[in-house]
PDB file of C-alpha atoms and ligand atoms in Angstrom:
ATOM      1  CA  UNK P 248     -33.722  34.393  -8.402  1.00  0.00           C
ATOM      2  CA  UNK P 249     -33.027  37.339  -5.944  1.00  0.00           C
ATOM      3  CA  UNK P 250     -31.585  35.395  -3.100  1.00  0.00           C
ATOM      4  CA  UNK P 251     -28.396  37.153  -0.799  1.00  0.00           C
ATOM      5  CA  UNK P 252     -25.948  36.112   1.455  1.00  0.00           C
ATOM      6  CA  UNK P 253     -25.359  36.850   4.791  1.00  0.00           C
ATOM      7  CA  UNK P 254     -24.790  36.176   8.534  1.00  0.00           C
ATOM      8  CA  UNK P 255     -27.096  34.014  10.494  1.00  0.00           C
ATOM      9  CA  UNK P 256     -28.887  36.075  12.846  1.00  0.00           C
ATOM     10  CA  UNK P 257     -30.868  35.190  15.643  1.00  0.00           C
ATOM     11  CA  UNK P 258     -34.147  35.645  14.548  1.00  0.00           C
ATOM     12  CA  UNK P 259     -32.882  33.124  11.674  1.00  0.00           C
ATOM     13  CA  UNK P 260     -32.573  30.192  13.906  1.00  0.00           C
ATOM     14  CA  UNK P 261     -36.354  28.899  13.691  1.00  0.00           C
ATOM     15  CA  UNK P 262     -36.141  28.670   9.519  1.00  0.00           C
ATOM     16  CA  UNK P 263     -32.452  26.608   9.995  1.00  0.00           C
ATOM     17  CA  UNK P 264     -33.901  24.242  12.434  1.00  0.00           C
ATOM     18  CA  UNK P 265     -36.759  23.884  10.347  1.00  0.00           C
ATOM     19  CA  UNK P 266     -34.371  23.225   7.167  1.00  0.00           C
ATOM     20  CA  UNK P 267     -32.093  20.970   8.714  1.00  0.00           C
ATOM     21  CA  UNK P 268     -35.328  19.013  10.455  1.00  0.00           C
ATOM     22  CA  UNK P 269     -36.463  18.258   6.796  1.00  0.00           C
ATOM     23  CA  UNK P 270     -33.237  17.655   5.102  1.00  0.00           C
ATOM     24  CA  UNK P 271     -31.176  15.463   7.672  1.00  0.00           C
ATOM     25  CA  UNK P 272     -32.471  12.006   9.235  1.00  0.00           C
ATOM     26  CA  UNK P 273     -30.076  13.108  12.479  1.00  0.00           C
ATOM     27  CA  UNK P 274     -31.007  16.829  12.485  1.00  0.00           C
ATOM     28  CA  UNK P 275     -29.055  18.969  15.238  1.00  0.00           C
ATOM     29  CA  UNK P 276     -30.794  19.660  18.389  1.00  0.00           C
ATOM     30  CA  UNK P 277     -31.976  23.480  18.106  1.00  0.00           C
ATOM     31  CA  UNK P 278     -29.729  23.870  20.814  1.00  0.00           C
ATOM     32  CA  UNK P 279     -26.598  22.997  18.814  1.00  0.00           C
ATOM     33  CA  UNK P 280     -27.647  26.155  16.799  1.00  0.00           C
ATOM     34  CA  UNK P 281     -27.884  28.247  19.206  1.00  0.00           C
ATOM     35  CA  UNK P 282     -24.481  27.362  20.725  1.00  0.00           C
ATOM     36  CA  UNK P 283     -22.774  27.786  17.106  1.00  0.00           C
ATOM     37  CA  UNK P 284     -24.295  31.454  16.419  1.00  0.00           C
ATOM     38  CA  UNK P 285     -22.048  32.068  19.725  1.00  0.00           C
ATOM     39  CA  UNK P 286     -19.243  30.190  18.592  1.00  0.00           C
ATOM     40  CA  UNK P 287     -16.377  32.194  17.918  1.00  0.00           C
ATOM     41  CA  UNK P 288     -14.944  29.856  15.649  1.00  0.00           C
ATOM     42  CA  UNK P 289     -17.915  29.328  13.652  1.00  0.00           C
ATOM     43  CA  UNK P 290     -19.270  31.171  10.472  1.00  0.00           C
ATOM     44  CA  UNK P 291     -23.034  30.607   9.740  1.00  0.00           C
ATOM     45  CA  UNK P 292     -24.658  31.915   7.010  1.00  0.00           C
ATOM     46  CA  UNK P 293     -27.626  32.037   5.115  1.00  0.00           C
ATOM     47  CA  UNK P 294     -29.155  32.356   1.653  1.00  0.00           C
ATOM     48  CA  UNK P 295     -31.716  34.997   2.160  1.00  0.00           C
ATOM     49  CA  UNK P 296     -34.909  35.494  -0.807  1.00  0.00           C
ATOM     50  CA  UNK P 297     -36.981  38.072   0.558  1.00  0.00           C
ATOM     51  CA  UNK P 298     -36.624  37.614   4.356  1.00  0.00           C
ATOM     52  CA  UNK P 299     -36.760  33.490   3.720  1.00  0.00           C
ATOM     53  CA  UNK P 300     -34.156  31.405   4.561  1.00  0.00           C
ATOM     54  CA  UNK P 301     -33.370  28.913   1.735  1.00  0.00           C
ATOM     55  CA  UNK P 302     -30.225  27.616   2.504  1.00  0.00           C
ATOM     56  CA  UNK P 303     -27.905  27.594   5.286  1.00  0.00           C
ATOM     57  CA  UNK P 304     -24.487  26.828   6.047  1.00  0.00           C
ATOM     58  CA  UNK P 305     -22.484  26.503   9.322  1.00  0.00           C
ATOM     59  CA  UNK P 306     -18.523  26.286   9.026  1.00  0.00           C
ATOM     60  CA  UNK P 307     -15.748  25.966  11.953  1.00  0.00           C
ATOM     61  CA  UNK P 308     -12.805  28.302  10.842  1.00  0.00           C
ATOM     62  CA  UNK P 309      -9.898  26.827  12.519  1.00  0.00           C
ATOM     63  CA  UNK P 310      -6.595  28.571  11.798  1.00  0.00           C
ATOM     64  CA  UNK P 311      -6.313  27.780   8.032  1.00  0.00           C
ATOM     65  CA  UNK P 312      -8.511  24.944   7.646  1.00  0.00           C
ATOM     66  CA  UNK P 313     -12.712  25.484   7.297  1.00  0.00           C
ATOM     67  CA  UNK P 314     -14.680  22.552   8.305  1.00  0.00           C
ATOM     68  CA  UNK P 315     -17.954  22.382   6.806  1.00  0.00           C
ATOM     69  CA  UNK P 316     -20.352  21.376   9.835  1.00  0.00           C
ATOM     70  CA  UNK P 317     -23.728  21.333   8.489  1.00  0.00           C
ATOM     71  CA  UNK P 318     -25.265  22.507   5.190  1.00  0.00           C
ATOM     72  CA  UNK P 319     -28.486  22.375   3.298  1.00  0.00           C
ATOM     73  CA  UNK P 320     -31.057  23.866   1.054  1.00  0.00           C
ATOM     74  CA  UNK P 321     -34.680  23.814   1.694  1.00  0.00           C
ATOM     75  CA  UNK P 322     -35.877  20.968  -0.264  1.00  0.00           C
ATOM     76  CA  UNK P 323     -38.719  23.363  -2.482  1.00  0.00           C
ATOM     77  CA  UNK P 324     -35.220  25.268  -3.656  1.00  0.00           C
ATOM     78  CA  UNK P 325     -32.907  22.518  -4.530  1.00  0.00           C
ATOM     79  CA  UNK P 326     -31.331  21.947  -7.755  1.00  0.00           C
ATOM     80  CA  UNK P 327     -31.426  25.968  -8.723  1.00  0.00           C
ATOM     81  CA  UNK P 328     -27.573  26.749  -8.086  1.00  0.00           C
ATOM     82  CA  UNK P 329     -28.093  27.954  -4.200  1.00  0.00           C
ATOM     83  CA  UNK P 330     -26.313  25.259  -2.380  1.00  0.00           C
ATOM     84  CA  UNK P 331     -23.447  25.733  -4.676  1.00  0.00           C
ATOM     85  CA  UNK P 332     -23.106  29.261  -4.985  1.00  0.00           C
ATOM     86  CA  UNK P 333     -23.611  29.856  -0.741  1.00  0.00           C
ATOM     87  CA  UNK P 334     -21.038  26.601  -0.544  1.00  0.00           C
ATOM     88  CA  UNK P 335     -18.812  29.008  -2.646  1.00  0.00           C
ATOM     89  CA  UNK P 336     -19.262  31.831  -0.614  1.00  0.00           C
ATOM     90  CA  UNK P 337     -18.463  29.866   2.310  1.00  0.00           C
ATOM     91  CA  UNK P 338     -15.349  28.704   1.169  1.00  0.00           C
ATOM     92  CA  UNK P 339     -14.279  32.174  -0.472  1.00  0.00           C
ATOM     93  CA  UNK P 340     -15.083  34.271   2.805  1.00  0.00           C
ATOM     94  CA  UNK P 341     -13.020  31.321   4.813  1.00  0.00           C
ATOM     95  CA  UNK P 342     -10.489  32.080   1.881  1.00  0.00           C
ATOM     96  CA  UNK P 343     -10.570  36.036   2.925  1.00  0.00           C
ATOM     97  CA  UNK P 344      -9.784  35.268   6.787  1.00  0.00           C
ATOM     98  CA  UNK P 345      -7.503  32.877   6.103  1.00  0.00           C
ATOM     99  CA  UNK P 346      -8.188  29.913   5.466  1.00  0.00           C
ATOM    100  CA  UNK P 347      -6.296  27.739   2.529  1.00  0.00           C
ATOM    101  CA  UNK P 348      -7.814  24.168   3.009  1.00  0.00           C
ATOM    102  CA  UNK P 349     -11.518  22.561   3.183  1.00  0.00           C
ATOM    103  CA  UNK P 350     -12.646  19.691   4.990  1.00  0.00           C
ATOM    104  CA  UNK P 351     -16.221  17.667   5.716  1.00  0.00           C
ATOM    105  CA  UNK P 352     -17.563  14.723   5.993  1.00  0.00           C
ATOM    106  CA  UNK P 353     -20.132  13.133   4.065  1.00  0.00           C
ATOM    107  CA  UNK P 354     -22.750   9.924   4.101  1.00  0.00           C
ATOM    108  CA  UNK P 355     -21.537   7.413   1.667  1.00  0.00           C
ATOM    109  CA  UNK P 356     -25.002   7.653  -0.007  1.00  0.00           C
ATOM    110  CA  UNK P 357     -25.266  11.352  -0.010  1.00  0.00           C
ATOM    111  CA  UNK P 358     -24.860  11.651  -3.985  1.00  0.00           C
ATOM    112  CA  UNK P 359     -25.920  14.966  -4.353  1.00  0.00           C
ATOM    113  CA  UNK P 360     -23.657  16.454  -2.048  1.00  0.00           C
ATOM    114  CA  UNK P 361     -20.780  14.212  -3.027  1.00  0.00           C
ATOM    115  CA  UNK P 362     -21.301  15.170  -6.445  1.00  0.00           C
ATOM    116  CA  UNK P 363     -21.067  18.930  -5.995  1.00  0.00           C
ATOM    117  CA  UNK P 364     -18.331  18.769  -3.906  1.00  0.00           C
ATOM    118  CA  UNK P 365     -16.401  16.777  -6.440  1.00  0.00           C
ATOM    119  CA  UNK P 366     -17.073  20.004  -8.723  1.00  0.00           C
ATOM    120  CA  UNK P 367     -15.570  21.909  -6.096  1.00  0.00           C
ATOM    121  CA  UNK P 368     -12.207  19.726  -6.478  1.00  0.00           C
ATOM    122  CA  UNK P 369     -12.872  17.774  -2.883  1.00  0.00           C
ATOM    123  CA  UNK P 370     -11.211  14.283  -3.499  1.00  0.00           C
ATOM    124  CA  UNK P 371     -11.877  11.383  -0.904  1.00  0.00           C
ATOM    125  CA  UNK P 372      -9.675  10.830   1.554  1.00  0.00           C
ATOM    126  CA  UNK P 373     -10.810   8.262   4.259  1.00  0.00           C
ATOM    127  CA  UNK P 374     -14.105   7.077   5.817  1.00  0.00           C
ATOM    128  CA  UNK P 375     -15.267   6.575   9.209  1.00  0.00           C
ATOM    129  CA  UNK P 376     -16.769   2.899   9.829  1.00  0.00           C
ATOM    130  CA  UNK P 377     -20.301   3.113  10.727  1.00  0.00           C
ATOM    131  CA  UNK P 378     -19.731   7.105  11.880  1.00  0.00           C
ATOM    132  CA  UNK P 379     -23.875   7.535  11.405  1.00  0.00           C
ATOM    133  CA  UNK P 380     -25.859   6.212  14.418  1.00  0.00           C
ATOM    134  CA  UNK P 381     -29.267   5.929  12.762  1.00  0.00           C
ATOM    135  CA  UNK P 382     -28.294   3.421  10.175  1.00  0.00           C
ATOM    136  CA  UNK P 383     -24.806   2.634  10.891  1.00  0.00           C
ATOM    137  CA  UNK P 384     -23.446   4.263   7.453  1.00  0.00           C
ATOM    138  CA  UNK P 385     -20.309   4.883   6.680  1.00  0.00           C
ATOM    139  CA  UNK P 386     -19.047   9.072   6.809  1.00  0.00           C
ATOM    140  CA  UNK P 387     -16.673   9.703   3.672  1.00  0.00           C
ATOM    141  CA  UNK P 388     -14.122  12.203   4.301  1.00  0.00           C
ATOM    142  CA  UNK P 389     -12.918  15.027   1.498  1.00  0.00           C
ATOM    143  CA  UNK P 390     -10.917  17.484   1.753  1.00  0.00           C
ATOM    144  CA  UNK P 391      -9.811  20.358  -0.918  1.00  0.00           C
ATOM    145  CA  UNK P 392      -6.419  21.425  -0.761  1.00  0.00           C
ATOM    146  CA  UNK P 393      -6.402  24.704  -2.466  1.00  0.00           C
ATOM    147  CA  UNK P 394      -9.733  26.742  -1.883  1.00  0.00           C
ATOM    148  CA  UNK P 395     -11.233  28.475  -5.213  1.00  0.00           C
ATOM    149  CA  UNK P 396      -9.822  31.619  -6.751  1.00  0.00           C
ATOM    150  CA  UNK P 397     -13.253  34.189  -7.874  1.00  0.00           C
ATOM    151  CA  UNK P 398     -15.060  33.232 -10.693  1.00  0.00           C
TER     152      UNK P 398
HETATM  153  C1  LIG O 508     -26.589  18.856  -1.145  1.00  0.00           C
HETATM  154  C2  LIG O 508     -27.517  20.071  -1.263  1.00  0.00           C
HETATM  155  C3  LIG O 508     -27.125  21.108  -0.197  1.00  0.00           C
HETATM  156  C4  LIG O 508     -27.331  20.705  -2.646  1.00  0.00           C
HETATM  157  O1  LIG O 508     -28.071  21.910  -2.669  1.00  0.00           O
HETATM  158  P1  LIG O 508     -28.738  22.488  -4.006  1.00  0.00           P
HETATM  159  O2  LIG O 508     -29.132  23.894  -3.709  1.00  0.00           O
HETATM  160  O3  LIG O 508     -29.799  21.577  -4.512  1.00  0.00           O
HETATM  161  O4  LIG O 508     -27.463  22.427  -4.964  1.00  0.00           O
HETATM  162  P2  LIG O 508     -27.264  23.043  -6.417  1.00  0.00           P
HETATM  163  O5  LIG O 508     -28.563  23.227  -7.137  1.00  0.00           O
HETATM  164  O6  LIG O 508     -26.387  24.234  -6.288  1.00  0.00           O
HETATM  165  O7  LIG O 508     -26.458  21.857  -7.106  1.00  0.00           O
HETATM  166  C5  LIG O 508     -25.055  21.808  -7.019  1.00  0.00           C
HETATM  167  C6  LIG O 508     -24.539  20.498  -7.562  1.00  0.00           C
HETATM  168  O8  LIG O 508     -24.875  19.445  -6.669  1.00  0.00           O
HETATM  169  C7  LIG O 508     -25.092  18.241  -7.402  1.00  0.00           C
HETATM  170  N1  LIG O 508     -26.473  17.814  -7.159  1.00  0.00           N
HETATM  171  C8  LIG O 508     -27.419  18.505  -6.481  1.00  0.00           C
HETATM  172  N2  LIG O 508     -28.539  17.765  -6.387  1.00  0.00           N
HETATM  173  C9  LIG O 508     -28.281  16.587  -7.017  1.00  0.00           C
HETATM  174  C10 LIG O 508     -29.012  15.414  -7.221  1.00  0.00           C
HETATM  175  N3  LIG O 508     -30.269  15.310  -6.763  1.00  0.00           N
HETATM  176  N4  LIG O 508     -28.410  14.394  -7.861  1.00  0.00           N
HETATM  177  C11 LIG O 508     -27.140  14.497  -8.306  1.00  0.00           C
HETATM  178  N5  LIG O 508     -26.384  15.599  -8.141  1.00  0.00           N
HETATM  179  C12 LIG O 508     -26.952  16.639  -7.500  1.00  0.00           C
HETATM  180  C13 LIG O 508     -24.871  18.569  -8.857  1.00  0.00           C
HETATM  181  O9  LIG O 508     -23.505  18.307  -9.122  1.00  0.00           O
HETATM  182  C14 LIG O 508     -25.166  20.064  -8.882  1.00  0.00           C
HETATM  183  O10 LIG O 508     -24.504  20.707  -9.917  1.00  0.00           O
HETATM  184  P3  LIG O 508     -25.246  20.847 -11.354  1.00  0.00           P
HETATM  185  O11 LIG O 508     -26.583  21.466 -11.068  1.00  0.00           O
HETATM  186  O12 LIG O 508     -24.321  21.747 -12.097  1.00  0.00           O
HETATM  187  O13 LIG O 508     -25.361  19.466 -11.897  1.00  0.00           O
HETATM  188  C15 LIG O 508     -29.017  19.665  -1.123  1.00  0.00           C
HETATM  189  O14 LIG O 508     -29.263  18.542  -1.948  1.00  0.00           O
HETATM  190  C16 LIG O 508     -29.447  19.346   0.297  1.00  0.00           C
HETATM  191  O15 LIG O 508     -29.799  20.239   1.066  1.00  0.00           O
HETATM  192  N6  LIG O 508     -29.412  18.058   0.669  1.00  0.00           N
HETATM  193  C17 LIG O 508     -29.820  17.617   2.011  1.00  0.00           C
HETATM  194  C18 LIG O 508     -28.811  18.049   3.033  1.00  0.00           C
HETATM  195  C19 LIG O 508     -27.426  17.526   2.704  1.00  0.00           C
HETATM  196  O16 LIG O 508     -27.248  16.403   2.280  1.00  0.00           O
HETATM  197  N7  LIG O 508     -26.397  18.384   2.945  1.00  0.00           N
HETATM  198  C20 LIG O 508     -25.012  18.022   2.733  1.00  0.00           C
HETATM  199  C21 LIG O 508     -24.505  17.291   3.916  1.00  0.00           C
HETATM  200  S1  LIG O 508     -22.812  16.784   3.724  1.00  0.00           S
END
């Protein structure tokens, strides 16, 4: 498949919403995107296949450490290799400005995402009690110590 990556750009902001409407049960307020494209520590990207958004990632770059804010493929794309490979380029540009650690959080029930961030080399390192308000699960932190090398 013939999919890029690049920034998020304004005219990208109705697909996100729509991606992270469909893939999260407490999706950001459109708002909360908007606010982020501004953010100077923030890096959103996208996974572009002919002028769709697929996938889309927002990170917060602080000093060495990128925390993964929100991420997620459109559901008709998942399981092809997108969400790992723009999770990768995530991590790598952070890498390029900087950045040596990773960090996110995580439902407890969330076994896709746990699972590929496991093959990243993320290792569990604490929970927050009841952290999600719609069904009072708990958030599992992860962090990765060293971020990848190229492939
Ligand atoms: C998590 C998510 C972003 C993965 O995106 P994707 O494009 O489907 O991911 P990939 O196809 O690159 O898969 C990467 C790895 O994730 C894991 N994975 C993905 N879907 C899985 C599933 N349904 N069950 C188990 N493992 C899964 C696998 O380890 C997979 O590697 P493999 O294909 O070599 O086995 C996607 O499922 C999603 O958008 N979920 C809803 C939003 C979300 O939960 N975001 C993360 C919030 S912390």
């Amino acid at each position: 498949m013939n999919f890029i990556f690049r920034k998020m750009t304004l005219d990208d902001l109705e697909q996100v919403v729509a991606i992270d409407q469909i893939s999260f049960s407490l999706p950001w307020p459109a708002r909360s995107f908007f606010f982020e494209y501004d953010n100077p520590v923030s890096r959103c990207w996208v996974a572009d296949l002919d002028g769709r958004v697929i996938a889309m990632m927002v990170g917060w770059l602080f000093v060495d450490d990128i925390h993964i804010a929100t991420f997620a493929t459109h559901p008709d794309f998942r399981r092809q290799g997108i969400g790992k490979a723009l999770f990768f380029h995530t991590l790598k540009s952070a890498k390029a400005e900087g950045a040596r650690t990773a960090f996110l959080e995580v439902r407890e029930s969330n076994i896709a995402a746990i699972e590929m961030y496991r093959q990243f080399g993320f290792i569990e390192n604490g929970r927050r009690k009841g952290y999600y308000k719609d069904n009072q699960e708990d958030a599992i932190l992860m962090s990765l110590g060293h971020l990848p090398e190229d492939e």
